[in-house]
Structures are given as structure tokens and as C-alpha cells.
Tab-separated table of C-alpha atoms and ligand atoms in Angstrom:
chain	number	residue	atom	x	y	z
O	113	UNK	CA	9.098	8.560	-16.522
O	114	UNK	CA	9.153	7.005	-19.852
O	115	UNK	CA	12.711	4.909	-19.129
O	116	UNK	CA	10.368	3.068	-16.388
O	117	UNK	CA	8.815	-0.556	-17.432
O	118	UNK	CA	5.653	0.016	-15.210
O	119	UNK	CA	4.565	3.390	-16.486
O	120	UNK	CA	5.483	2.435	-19.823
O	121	UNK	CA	3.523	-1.159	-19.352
O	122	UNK	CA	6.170	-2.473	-22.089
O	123	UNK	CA	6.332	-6.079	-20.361
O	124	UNK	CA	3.051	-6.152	-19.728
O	125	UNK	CA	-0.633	-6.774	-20.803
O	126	UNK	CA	-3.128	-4.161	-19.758
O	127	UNK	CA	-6.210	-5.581	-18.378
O	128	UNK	CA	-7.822	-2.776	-17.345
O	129	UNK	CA	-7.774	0.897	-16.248
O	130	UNK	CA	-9.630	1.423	-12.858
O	131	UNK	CA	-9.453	5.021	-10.967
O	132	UNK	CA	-5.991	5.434	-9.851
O	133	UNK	CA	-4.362	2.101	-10.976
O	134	UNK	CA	-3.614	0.381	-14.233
O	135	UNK	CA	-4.011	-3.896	-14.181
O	136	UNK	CA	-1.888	-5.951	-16.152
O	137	UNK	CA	-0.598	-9.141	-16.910
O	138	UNK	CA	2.956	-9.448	-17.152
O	139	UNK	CA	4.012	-11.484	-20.410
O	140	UNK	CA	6.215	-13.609	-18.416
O	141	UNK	CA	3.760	-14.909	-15.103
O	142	UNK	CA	5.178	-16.299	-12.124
O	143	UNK	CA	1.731	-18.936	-13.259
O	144	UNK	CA	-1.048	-18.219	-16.014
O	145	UNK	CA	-3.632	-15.214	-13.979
O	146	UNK	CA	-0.742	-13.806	-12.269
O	147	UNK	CA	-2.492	-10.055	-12.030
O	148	UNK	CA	-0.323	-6.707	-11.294
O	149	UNK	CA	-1.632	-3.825	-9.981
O	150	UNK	CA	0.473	-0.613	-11.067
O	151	UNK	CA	-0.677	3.011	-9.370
O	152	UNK	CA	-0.574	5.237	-12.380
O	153	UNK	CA	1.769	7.754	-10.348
O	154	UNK	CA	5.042	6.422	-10.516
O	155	UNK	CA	6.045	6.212	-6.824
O	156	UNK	CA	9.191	3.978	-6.057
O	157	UNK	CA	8.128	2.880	-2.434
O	158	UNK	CA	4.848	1.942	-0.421
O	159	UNK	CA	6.267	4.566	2.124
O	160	UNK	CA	5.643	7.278	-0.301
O	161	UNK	CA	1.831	6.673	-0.676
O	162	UNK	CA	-0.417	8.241	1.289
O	163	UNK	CA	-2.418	6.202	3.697
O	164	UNK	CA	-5.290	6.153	2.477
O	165	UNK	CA	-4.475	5.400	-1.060
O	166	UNK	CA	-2.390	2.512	0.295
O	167	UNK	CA	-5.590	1.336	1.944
O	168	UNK	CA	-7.764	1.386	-0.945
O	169	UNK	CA	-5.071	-0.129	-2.757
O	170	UNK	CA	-5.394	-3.070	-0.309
O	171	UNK	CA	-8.737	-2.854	-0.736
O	172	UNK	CA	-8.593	-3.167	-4.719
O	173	UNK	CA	-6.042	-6.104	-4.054
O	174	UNK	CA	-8.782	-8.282	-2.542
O	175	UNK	CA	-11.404	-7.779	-5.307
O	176	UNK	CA	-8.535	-8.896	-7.845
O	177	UNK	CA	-8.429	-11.854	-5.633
O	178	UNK	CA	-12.042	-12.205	-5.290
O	179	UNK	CA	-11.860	-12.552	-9.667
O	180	UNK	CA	-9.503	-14.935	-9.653
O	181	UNK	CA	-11.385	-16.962	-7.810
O	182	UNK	CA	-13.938	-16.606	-9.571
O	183	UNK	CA	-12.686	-16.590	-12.837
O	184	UNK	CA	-10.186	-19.383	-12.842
O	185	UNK	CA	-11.409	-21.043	-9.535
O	186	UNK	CA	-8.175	-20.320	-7.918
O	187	UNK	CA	-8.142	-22.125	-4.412
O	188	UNK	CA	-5.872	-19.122	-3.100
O	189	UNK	CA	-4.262	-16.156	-3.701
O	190	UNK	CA	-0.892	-14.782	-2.784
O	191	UNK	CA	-0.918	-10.846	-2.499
O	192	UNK	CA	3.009	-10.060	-2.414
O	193	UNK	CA	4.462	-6.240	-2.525
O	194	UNK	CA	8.351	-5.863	-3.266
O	195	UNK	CA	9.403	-3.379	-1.493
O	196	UNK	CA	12.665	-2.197	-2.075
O	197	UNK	CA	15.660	-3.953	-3.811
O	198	UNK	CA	16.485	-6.076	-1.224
O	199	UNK	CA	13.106	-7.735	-1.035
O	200	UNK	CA	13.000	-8.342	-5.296
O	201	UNK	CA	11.860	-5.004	-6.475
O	202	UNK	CA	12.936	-4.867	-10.127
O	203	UNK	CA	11.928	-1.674	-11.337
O	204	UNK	CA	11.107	1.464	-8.858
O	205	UNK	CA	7.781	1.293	-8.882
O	206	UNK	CA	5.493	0.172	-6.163
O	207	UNK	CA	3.232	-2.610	-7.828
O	208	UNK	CA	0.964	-5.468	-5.846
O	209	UNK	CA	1.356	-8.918	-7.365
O	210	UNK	CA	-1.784	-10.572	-7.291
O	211	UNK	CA	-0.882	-14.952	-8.010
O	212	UNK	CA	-3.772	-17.074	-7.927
O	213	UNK	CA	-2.884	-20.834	-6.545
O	214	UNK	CA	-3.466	-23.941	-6.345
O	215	UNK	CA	-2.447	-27.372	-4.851
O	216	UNK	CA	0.583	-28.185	-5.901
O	217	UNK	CA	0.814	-25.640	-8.463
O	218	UNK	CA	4.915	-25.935	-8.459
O	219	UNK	CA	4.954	-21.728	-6.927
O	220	UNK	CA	7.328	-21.651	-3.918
O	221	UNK	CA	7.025	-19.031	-1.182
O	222	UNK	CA	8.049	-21.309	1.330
O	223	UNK	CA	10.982	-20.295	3.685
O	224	UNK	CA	12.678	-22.637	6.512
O	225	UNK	CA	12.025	-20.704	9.589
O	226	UNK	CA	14.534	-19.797	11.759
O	227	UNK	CA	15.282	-20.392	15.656
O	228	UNK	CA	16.946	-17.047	17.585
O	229	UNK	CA	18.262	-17.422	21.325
O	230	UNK	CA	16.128	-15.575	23.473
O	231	UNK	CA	18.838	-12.799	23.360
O	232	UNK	CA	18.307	-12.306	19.768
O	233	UNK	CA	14.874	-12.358	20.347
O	234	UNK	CA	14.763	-10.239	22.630
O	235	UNK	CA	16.847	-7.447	21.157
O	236	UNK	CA	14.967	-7.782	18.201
O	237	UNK	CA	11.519	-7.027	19.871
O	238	UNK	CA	12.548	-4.381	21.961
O	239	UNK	CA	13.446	-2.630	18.774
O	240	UNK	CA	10.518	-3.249	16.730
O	241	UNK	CA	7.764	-2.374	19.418
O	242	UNK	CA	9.819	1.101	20.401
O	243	UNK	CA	9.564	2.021	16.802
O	244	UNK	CA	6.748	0.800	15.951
O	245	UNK	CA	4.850	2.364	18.802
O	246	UNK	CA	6.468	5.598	17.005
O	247	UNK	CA	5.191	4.720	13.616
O	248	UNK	CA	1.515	3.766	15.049
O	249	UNK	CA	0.998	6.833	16.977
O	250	UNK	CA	-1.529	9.291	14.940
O	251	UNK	CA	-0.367	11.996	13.122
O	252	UNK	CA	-0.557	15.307	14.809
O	253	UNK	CA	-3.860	17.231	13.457
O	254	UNK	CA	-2.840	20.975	13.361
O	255	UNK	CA	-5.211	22.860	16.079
O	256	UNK	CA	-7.993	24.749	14.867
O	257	UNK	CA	-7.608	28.412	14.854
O	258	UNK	CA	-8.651	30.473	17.483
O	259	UNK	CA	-11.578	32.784	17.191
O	260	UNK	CA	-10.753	36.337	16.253
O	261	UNK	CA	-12.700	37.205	20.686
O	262	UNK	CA	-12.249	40.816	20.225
O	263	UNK	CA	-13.759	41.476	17.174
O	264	UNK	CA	-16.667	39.267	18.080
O	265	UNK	CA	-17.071	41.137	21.396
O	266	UNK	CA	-17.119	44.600	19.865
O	267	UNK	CA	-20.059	43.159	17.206
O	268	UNK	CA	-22.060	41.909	20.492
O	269	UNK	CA	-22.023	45.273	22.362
O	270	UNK	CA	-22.726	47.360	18.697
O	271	UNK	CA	-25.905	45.261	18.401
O	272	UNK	CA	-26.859	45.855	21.676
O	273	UNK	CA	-26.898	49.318	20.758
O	274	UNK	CA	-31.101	50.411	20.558
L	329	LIG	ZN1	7.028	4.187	-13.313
């Protein structure tokens, strides 16, 4: 997709090129180390990687973090994923921010948190847990085939044969 500011990197700085994802530094940081992690694939959503590249993407996220520790001491890190418009996704492509912090670095992820009745509450986790016991539930492995008995049983008594 050439129309698409992540696979074209045209706001960005390329770090570096690891495996399956390109690291850059957008020209405009939320604060100086700010680190994005693009997947070279252009996929829109998180739910459209597989699992096990979503892990390893996780995975990658904490050794950014682990550098920018290292590299500009940063006390802590923020590791934020946009996913979908609603939530700030700009362009559609999955990307992990990586933002390093510090004490009273002026970054605000701060929300007020809310109080719900225990209706509200309740309604709400009755819904989550039945779908999430859905979503958690492993994927069906198709069953192995069966063996071919017949032929094998015909082979048996043909051996047996002096
Ligand atoms: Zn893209």
C-alpha cells in the first residue's frame, strides 16, 4: 500500500529493520525516544495477526523498552497499541508505541476513573466473562486422520505368508 504512512515510513525515522518489523522514530514524538514498532505487513488491526506473531511482537516491545532504559535511562516505559479509530488509530496500520518516561515529564495518560452502580457493573461483567470465556477457549485442532486398518491388515497377513 504505497498511499499508507507506515509502510511508506514518510513521517518517520527508521531505526532499524529487525525480522518481521521495521523501528522508527516518528519526526513529531509524543517526547524525544518515543520508538514505533511497524510489522512490515500492512495489517489494519491487532485482531488480524496471528497469535503468535502478536506474542513475539510483545515480546520485541519489551526489549525496545529494555533500550530505552538503557540508553536514555528512562525510569519507565509506556507500551500503548491504538487499536481502531475510536481508540486514536491514525493510519490503518497496527503499530506499538514504545514512550520512555520520566517524573514529571509533562506526558499525560492519566484518566479520572469512573464509579458504575452495581447494576452497571454487573451487566457489564456478565458480558465480558461470557465472551471472553468464548474468545479464551483453544482453537479446535483438526483430528488426525485415521489409519488406512484395511490396507494395513491385508500387509500383516501377506507377510505372514512363508
Ligand atoms: Zn501500511
Amino acid at each position: 500500500m504505497t498511499d499508507c504512512k507506515l509502510c511508506s515510513l514518510e513521517e518517520y525515522l527508521k531505526l532499524i529493520e529487525h525480522e518481521e518489523i521495521t523501528y522508527a522514530q516518528p519526526h513529531k514524538p509524543a517526547i524525544p525516544g518515543h520508538v514505533l514498532m511497524i510489522p512490515k505487513q500492512h495489517v489494519a488491526i491487532i485482531e488480524q495477526i496471528p497469535d503468535e506473531e502478536f506474542g513475539k511482537m510483545m515480546v520485541q516491545a519489551n526489549k525496545v523498552s529494555m533500550a530505552l532504559f538503557e540508553s536514555l535511562q528512562a525510569q519507565g516505559t509506556n507500551i500503548i497499541i491504538q487499536n481502531g479509530i475510536s481508540a486514536g488509530q491514525k493510519d490503518p496500520h497496527v503499530c506499538v508505541h514504545v514512550i520512555p518516561r520520566r517524573e514529571e515529564d509533562g506526558l499525560n495518560f492519566l484518566w479520572v476513573p469512573k464509579t458504575l452502580n452495581e447494576e452497571e457493573m454487573s451487566t457489564i461483567e456478565l458480558r465480558i466473562k461470557e465472551n471472553l470465556t468464548v474468545q479464551l477457549k483453544p482453537k479446535e485442532v483438526e483430528p488426525p486422520k485415521p489409519e488406512k486398518v484395511t490396507d494395513d491388515y491385508l500387509l500383516k497377513q501377506l507377510h505372514r505368508i512363508p
